[in-house]
mmCIF file of C-alpha atoms and ligand atoms in Angstrom:
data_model
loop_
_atom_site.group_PDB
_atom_site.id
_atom_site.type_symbol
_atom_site.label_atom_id
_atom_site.label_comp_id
_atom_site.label_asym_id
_atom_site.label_seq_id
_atom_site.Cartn_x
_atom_site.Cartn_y
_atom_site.Cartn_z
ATOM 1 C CA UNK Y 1378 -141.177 75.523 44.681
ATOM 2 C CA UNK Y 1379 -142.904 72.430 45.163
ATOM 3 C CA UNK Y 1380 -143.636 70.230 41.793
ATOM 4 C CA UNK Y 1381 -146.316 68.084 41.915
ATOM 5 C CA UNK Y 1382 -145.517 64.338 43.430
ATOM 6 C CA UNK Y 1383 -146.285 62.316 39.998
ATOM 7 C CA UNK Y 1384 -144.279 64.385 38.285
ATOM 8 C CA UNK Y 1385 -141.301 64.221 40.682
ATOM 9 C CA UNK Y 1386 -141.633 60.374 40.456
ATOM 10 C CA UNK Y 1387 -141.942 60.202 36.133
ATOM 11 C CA UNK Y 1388 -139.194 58.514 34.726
ATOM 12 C CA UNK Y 1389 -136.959 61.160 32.780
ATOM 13 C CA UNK Y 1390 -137.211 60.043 28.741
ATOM 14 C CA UNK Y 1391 -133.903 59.099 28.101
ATOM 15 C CA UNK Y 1392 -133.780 59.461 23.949
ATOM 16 C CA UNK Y 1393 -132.107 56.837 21.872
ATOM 17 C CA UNK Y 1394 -128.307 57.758 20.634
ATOM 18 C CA UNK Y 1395 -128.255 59.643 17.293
ATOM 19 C CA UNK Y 1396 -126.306 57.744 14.652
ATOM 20 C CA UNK Y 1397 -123.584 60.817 14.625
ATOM 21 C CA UNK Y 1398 -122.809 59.969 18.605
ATOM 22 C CA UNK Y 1399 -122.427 55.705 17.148
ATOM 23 C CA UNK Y 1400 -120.039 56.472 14.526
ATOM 24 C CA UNK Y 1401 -117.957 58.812 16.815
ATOM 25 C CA UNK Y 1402 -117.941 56.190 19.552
ATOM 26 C CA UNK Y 1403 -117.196 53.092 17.909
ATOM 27 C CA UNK Y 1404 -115.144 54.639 14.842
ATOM 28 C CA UNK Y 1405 -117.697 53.584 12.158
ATOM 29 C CA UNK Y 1406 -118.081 54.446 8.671
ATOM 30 C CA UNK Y 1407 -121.629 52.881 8.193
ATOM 31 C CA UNK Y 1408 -124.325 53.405 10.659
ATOM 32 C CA UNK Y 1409 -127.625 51.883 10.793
ATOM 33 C CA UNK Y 1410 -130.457 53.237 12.881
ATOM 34 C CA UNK Y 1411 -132.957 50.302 13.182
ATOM 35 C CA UNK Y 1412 -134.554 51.391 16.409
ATOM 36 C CA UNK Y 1413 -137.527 53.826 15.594
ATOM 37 C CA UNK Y 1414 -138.899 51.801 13.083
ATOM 38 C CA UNK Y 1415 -138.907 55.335 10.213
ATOM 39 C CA UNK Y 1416 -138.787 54.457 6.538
ATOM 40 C CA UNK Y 1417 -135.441 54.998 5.901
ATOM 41 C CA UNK Y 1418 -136.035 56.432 2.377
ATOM 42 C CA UNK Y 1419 -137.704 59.306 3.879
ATOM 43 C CA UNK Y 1420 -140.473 60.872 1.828
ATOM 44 C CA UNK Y 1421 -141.466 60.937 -1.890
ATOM 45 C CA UNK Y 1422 -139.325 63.239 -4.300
ATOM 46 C CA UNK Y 1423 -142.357 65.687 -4.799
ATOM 47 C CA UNK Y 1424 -143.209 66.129 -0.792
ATOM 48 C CA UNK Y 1425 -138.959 66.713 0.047
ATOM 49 C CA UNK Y 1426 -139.413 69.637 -2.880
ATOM 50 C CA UNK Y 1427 -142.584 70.738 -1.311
ATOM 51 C CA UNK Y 1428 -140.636 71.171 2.086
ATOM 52 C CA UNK Y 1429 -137.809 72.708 0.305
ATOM 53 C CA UNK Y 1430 -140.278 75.415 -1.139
ATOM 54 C CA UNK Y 1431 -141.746 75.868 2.336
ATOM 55 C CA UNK Y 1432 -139.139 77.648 3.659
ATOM 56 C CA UNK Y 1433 -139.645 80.712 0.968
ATOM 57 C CA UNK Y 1434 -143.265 81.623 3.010
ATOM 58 C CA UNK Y 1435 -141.774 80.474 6.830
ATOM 59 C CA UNK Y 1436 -141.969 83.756 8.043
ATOM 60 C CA UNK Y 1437 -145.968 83.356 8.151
ATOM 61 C CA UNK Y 1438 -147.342 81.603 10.872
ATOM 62 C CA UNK Y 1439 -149.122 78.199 9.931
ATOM 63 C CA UNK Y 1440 -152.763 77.663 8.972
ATOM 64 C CA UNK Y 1441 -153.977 77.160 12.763
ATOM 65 C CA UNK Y 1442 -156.959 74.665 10.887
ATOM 66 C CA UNK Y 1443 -154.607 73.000 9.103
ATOM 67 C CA UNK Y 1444 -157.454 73.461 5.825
ATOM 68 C CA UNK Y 1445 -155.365 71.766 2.833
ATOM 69 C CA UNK Y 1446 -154.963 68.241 5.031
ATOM 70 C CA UNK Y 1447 -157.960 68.588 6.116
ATOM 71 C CA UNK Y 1448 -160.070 68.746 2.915
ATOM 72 C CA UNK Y 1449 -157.677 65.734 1.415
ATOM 73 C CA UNK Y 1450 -158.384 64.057 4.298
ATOM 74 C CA UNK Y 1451 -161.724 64.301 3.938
ATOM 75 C CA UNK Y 1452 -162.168 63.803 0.733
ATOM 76 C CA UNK Y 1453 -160.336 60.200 1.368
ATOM 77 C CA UNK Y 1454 -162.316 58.922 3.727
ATOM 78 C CA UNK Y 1455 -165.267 60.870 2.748
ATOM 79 C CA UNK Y 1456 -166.261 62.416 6.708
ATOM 80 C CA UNK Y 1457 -166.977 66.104 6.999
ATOM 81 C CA UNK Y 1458 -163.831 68.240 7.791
ATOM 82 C CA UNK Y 1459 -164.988 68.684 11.560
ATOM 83 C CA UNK Y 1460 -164.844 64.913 12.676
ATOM 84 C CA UNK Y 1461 -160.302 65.972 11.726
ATOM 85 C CA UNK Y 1462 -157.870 67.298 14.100
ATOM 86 C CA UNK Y 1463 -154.022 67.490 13.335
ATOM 87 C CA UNK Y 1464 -151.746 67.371 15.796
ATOM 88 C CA UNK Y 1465 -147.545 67.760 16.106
ATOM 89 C CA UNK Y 1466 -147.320 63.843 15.808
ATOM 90 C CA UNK Y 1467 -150.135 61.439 16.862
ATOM 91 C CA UNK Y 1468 -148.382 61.749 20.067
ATOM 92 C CA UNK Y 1469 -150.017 65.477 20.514
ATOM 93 C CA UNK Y 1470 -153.324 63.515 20.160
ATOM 94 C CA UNK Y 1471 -152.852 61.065 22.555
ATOM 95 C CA UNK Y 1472 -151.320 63.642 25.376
ATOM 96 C CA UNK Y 1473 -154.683 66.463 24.337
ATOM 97 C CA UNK Y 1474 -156.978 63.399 24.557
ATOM 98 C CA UNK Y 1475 -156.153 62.713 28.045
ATOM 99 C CA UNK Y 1476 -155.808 66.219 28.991
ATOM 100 C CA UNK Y 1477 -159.579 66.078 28.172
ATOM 101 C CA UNK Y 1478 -160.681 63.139 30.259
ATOM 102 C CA UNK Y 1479 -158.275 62.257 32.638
ATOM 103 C CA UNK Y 1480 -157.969 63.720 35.970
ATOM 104 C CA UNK Y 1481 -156.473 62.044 39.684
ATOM 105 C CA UNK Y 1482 -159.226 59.821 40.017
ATOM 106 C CA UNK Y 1483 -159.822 58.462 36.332
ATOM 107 C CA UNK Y 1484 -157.718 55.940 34.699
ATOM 108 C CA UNK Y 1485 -156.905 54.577 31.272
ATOM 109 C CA UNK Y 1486 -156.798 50.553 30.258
ATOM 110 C CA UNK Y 1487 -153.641 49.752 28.104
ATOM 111 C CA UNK Y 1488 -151.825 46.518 26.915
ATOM 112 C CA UNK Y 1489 -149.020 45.458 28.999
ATOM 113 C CA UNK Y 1490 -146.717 45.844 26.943
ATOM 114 C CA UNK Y 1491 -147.606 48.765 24.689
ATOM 115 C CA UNK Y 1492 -146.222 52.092 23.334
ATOM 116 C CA UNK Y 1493 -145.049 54.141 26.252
ATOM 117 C CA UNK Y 1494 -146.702 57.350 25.236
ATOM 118 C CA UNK Y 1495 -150.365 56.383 26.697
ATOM 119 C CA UNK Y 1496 -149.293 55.867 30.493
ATOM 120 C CA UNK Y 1497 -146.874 58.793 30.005
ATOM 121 C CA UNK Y 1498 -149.746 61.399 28.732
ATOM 122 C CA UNK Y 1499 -152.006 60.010 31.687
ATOM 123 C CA UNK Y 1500 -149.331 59.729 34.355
ATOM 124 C CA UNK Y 1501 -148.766 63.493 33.988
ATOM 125 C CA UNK Y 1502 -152.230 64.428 34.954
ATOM 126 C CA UNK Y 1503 -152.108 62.172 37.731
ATOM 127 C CA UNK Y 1504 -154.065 59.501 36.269
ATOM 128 C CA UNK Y 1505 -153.998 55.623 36.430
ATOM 129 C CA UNK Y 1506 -153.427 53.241 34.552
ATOM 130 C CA UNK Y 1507 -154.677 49.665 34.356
ATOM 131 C CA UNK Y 1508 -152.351 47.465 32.456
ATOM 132 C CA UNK Y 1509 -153.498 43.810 30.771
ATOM 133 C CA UNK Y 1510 -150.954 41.974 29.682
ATOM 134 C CA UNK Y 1511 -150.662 40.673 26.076
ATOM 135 C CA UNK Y 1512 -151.470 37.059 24.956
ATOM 136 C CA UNK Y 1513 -149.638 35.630 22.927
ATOM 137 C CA UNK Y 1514 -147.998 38.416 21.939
ATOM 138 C CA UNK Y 1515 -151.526 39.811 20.972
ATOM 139 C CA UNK Y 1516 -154.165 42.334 22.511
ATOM 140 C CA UNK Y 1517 -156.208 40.434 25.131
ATOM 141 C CA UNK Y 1518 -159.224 41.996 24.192
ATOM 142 C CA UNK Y 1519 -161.802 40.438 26.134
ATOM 143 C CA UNK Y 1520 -159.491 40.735 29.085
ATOM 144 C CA UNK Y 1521 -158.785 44.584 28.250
ATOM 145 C CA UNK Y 1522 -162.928 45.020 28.230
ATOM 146 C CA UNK Y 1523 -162.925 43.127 31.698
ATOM 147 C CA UNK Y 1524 -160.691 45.377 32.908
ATOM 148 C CA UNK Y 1525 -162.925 48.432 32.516
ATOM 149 C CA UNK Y 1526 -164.516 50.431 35.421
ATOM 150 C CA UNK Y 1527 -166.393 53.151 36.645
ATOM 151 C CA UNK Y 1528 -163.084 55.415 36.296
ATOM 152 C CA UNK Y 1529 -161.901 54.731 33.255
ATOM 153 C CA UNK Y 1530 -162.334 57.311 30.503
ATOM 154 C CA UNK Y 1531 -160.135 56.005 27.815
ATOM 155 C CA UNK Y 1532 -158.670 52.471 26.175
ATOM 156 C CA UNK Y 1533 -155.899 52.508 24.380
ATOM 157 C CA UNK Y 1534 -155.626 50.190 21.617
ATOM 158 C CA UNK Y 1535 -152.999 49.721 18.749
ATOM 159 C CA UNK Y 1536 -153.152 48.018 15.573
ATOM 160 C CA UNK Y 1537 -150.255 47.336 14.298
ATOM 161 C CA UNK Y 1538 -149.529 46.976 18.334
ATOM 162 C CA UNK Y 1539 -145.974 48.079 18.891
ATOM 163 C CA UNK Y 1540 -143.855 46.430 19.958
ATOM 164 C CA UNK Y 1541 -145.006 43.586 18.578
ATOM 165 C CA UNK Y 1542 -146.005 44.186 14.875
ATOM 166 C CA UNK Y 1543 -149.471 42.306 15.412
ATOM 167 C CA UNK Y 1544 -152.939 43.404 14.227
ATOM 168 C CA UNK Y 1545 -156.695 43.569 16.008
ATOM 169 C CA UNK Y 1546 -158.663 41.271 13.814
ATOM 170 C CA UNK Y 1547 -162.112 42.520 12.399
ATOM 171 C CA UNK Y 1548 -163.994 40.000 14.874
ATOM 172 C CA UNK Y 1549 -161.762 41.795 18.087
ATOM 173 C CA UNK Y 1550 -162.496 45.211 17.037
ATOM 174 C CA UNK Y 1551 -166.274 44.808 16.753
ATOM 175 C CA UNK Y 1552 -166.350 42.740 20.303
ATOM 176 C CA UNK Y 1553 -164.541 45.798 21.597
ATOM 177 C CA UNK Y 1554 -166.825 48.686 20.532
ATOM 178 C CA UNK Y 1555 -170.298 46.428 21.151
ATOM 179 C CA UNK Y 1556 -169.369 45.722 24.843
ATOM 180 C CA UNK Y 1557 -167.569 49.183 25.430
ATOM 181 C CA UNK Y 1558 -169.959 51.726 27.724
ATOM 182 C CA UNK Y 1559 -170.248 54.870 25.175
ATOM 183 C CA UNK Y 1560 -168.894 57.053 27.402
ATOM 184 C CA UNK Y 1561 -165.756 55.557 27.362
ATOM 185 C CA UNK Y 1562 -163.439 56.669 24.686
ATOM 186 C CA UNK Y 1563 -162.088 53.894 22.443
ATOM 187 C CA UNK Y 1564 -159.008 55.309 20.762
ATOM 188 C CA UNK Y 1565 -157.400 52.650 18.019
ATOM 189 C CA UNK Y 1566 -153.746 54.024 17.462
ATOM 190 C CA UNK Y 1567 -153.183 52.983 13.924
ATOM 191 C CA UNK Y 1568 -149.598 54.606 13.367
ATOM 192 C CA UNK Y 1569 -148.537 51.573 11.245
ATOM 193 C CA UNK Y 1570 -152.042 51.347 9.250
ATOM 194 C CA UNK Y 1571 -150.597 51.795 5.584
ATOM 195 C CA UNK Y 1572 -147.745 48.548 6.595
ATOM 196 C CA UNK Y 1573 -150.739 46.032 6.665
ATOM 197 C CA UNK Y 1574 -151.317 43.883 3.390
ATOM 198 C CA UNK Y 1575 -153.984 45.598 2.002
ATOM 199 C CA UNK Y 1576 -156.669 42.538 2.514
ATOM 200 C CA UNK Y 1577 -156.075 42.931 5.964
ATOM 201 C CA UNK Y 1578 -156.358 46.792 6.472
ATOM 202 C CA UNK Y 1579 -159.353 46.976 8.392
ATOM 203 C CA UNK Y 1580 -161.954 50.088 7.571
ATOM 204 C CA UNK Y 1581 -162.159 51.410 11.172
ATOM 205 C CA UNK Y 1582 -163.075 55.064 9.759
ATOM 206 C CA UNK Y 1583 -166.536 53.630 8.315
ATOM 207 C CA UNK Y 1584 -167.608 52.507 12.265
ATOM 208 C CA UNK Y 1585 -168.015 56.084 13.022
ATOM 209 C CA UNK Y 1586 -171.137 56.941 12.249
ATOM 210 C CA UNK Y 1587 -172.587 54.093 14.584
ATOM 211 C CA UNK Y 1588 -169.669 54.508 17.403
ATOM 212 C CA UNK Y 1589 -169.539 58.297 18.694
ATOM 213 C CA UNK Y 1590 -166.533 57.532 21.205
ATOM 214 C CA UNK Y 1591 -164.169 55.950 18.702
ATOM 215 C CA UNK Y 1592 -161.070 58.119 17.712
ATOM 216 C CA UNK Y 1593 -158.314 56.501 15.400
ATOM 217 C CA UNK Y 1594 -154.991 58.103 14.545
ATOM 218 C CA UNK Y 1595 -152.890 57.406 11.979
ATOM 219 C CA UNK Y 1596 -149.633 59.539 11.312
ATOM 220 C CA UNK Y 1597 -147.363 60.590 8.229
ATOM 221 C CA UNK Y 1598 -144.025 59.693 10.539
ATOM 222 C CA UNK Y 1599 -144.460 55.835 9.467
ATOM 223 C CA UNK Y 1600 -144.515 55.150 5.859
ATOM 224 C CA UNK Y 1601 -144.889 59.116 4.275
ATOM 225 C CA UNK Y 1602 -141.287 59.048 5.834
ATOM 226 C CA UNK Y 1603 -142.043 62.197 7.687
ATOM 227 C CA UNK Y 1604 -141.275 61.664 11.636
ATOM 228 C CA UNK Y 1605 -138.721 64.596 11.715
ATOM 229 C CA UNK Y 1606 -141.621 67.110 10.804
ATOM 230 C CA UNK Y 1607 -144.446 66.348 13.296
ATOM 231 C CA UNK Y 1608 -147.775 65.829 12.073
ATOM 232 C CA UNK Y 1609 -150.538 62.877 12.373
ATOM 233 C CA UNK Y 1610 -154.234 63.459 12.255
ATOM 234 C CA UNK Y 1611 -157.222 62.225 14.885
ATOM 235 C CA UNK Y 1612 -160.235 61.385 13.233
ATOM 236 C CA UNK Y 1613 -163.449 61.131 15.564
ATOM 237 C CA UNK Y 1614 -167.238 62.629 16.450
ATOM 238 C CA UNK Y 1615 -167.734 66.408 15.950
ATOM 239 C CA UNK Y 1616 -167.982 66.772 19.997
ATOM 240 C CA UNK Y 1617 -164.732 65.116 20.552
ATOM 241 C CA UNK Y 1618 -162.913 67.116 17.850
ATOM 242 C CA UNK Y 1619 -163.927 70.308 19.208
ATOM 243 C CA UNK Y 1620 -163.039 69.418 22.588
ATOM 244 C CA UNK Y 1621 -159.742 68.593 21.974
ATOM 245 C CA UNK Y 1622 -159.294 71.653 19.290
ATOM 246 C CA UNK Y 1623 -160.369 73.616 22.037
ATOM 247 C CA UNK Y 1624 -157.208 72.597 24.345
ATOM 248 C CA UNK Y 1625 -154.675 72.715 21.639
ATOM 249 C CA UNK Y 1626 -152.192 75.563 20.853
ATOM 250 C CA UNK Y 1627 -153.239 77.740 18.118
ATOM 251 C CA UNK Y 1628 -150.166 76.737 15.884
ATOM 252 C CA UNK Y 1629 -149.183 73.104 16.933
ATOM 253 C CA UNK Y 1630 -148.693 71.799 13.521
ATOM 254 C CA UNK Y 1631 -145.717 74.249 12.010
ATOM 255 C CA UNK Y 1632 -146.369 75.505 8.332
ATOM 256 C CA UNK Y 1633 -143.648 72.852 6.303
ATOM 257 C CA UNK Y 1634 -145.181 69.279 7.678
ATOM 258 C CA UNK Y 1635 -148.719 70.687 6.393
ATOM 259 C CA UNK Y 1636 -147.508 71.451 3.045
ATOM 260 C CA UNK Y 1637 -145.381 68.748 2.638
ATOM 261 C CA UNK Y 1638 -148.333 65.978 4.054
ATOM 262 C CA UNK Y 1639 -150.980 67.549 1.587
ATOM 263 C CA UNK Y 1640 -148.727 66.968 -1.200
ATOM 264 C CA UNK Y 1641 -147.834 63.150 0.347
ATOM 265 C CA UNK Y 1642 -151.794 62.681 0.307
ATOM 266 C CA UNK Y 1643 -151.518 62.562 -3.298
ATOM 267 C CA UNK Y 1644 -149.272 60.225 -3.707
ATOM 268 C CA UNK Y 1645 -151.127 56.620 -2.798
ATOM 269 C CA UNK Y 1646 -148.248 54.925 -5.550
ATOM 270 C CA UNK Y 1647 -145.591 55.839 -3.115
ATOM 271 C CA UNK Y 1648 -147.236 54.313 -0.256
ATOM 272 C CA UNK Y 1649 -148.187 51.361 -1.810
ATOM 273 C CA UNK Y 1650 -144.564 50.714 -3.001
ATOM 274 C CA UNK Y 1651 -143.317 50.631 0.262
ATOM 275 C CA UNK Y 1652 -145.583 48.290 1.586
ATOM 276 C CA UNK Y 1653 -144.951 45.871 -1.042
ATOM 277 C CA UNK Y 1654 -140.721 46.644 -0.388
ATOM 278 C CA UNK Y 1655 -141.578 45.947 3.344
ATOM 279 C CA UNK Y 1656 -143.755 42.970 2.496
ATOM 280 C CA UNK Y 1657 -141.072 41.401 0.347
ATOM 281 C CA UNK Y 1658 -137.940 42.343 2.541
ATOM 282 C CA UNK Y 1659 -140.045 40.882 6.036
ATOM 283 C CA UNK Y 1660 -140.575 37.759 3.624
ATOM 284 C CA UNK Y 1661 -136.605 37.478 3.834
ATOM 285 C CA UNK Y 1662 -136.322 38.096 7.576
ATOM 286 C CA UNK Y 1663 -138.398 35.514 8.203
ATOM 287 C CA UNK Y 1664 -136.734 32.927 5.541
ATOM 288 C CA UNK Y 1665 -133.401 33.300 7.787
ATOM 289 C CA UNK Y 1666 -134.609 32.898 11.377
ATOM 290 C CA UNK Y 1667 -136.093 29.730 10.345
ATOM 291 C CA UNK Y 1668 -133.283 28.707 8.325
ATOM 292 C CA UNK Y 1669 -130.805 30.199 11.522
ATOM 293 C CA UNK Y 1670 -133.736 28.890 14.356
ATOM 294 C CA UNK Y 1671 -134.699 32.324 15.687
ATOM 295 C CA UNK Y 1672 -138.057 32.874 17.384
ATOM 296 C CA UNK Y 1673 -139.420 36.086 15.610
ATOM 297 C CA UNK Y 1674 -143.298 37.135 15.956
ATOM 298 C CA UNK Y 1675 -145.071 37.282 12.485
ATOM 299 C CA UNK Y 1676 -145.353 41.097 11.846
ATOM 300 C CA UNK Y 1677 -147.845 43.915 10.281
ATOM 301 C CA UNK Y 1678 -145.728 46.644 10.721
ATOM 302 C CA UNK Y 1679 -142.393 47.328 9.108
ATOM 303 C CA UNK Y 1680 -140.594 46.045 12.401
ATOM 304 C CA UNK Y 1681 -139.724 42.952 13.571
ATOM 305 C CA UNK Y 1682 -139.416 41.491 17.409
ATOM 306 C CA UNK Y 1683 -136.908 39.181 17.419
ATOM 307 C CA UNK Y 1684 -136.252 36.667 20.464
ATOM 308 C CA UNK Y 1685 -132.886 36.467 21.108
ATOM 309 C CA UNK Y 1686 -132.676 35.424 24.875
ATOM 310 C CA UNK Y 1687 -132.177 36.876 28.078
ATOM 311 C CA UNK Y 1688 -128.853 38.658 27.159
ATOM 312 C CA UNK Y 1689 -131.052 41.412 24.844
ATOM 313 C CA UNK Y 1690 -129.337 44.163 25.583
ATOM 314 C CA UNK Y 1691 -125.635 42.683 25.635
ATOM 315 C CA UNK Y 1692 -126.524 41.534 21.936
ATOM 316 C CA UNK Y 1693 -128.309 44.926 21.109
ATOM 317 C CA UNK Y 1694 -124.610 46.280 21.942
ATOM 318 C CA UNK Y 1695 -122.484 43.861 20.322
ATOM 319 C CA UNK Y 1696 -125.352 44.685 16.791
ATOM 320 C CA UNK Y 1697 -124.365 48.424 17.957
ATOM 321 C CA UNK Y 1698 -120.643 48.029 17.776
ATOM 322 C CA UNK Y 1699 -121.239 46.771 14.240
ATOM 323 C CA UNK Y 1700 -123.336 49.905 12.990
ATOM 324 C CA UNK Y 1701 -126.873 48.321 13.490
ATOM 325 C CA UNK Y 1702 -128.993 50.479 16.171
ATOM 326 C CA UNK Y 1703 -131.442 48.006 17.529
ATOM 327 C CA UNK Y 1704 -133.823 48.589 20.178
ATOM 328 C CA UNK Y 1705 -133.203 46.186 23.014
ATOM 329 C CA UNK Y 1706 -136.679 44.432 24.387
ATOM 330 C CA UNK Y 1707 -135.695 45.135 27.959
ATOM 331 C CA UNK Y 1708 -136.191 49.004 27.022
ATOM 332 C CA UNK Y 1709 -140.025 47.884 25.929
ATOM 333 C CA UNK Y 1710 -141.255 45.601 28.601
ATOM 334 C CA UNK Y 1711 -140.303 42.767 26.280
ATOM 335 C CA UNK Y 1712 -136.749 41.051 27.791
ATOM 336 C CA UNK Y 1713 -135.297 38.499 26.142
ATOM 337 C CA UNK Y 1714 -135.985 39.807 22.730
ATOM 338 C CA UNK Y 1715 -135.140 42.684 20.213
ATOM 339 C CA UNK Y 1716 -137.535 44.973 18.449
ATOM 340 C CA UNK Y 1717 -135.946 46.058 14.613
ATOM 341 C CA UNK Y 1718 -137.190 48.298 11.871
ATOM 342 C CA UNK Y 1719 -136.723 46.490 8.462
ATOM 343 C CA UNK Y 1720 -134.763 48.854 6.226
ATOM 344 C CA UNK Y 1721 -133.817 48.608 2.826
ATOM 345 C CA UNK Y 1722 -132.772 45.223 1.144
ATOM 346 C CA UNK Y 1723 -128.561 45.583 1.058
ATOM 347 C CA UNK Y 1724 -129.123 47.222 4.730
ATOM 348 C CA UNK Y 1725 -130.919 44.379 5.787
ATOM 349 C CA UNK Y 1726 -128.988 41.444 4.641
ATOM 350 C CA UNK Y 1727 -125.822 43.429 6.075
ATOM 351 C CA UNK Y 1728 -127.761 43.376 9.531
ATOM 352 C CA UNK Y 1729 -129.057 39.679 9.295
ATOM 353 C CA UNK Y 1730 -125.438 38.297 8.626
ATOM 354 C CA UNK Y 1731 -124.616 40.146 11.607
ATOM 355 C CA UNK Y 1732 -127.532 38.961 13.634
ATOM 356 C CA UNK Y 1733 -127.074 35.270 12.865
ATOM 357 C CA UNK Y 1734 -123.497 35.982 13.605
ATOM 358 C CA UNK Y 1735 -124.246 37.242 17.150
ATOM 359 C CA UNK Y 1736 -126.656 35.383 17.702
ATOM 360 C CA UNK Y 1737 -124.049 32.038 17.567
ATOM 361 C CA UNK Y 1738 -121.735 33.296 19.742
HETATM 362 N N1 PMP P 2661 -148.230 55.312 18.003
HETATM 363 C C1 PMP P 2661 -147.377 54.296 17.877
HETATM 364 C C2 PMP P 2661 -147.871 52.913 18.092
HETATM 365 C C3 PMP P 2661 -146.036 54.536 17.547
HETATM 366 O O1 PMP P 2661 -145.171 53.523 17.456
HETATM 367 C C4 PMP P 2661 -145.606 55.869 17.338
HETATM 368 C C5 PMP P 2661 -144.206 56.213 16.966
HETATM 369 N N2 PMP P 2661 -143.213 55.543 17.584
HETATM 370 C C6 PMP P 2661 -146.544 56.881 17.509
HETATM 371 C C7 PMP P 2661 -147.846 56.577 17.810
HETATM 372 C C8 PMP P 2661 -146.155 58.311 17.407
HETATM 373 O O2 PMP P 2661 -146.201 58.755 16.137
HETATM 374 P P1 PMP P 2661 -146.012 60.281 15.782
HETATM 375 O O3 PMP P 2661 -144.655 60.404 15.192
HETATM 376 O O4 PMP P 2661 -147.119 60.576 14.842
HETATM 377 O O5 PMP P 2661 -146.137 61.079 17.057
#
């Protein structure tokens, strides 16, 4: 059986260790995963008893339209139902929306570094990818629209970027769509949306109606603490919806992360608490690198990157060996520094004693 080349040549994922396998290995009591940037409280008390209650009806199979999200969804950002698609994490999206456009000979324009999943999804078809590096830590976005040609069908941008934590300004955005062909797709990731002080949230929904190939996702695995479930949403034009509805599998988003995201969808309090936690505790972070002279880029997300010098994994390890799982920079294109979700205030001033401490030695 032959396999197809690109896929003999993908790097295997190799998935981070669980905090179970730390504790065993190091003999720890306390373990801190700080890696996968997750809100660490998990979700609100009302969504956990929602997911509870699922499993009394699990022997049904799932709403395949996902209707309950859907109408809350529209209903928030008042667009019809059929400009919504759900998907098994936002990273469903981004693999079904290059299963729709990309082919061998068409490519995708990403930052250099981004999140992993766009070259990944495009890789597998056999697709390019055309990589511009950041500046300054930031989107390059004129440089990302130079870098468009004939063959590219999609660019990927993200706001909060990760692994950075930094934002598209208003001013970027609208450069971006006005000197984008339209019949190239812009998708704007927006997993961390709800982390960004609300003054700065931009509105990308409302440029819809005058841009036909924009798709945003957003996801409840961020700040509705729900990554272990699965489930973000798309939201785009009718034509691209349909397309990529067509593709999916009948059932992708399973029956307990729909009921348990409608019932987070009601509960704007929760989110907004977290942010302001987040805000606050980032506020802290900040206070001792300066204090402590660590380089840290200014964040929108509820992660930090964190230069620490060329030794970033050695010191990811030596964090490790004291309970703190941190993701090393080397892992995501960025060596020399280390990328770290902010947790909850005793956790974090546990894991910036520790840093400082490493950091010395
Ligand atoms: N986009 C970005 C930028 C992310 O960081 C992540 C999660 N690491 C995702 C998408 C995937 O989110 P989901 O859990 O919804 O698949």
């Amino acid at each position: 059986m032959e396999i197809k080349e690109w896929i003999e040549n993908l790097p295997e994922y190799i998935p981070g260790k669980t905090i179970e396998e730390i504790k065993i290995k190091y003999n720890l009591e306390n373990v801190y995963k700080l890696a996968s940037n997750e809100n660490i409280l998990g979700p609100a008390q009302e969504v956990e008893e929602a997911i509870c209650n699922g499993a009394k009806t699990i022997n049904y199979y799932p709403d395949s339209n996902c209707t309950k999200i859907k109408n809350k969804l529209s209903k928030k950002y008042k667009i019809p139902t059929e400009n919504i698609i759900l998907g098994n994490g936002t990273d469903q999206i981004i693999e079904l929306v290059c299963n729709c456009l990309i082919g061998e000979i068409e490519n995708i324009v990403i930052s250099d570094p981004t999140f992993l999943i766009y070259e990944k999804a495009a890789l597998k078809l056999g697709g390019k990818t055309i990589k511009v590096a950041l500046k300054n830590y930031r989107q390059d976005v004129k440089s990302l629209v130079d870098n468009i040609n004939k063959n590219t069908k999609i660019l990927f941008l993200t706001s909060p970027h990760n692994p950075t934590g930094t934002i598209i300004t208003k001013d970027e955005f609208e450069y971006i769509l006005n000197n984008v062909a339209k019949d190239k797709l812009i998708v704007v990731d927006e997993a961390y949306y709800e982390y960004v002080v609300k003054e700065e949230q931009l509105d990308t929904v409302k440029y819809l109606k005058d841009f036909p190939n924009l798709l945003i996702l957003r996801t409840f695995s961020k700040i509705y603490g729900l990554a272990g479930l699965r489930i973000g949403y798309g939201i785009s034009n009718e034509k691209i919806i349909k397309a990529l509805n067509k593709i999916r599998l009948p059932f992708n988003v399973n029956s307990i992360a729909q009921k348990a995201a409608a019932i987070a969808l009601d509960n704007e309090d929760y989110v907004k608490n977290i942010r302001q936690d987040i805000i606050k505790e980032k506020e802290k972070f900040y206070n001792v690198f300066e204090n402590s002279g660590i380089k840290y880029i200014k964040s929108y997300a509820n992660f930090v990157l964190i230069k620490v010098g060329k030794n970033d994994k050695d010191i990811s390890t030596d964090l490790l060996k004291s309970g703190f799982i941190v993701r090393p920079g080397s892992n995501l294109g960025l060596p020399g520094y280390i990328r770290v979700t902010v947790s909850l205030p005793e956790i974090n001033k546990k894991f910036l004693k520790m840093l400082v401490k490493t950091y010395k030695n």
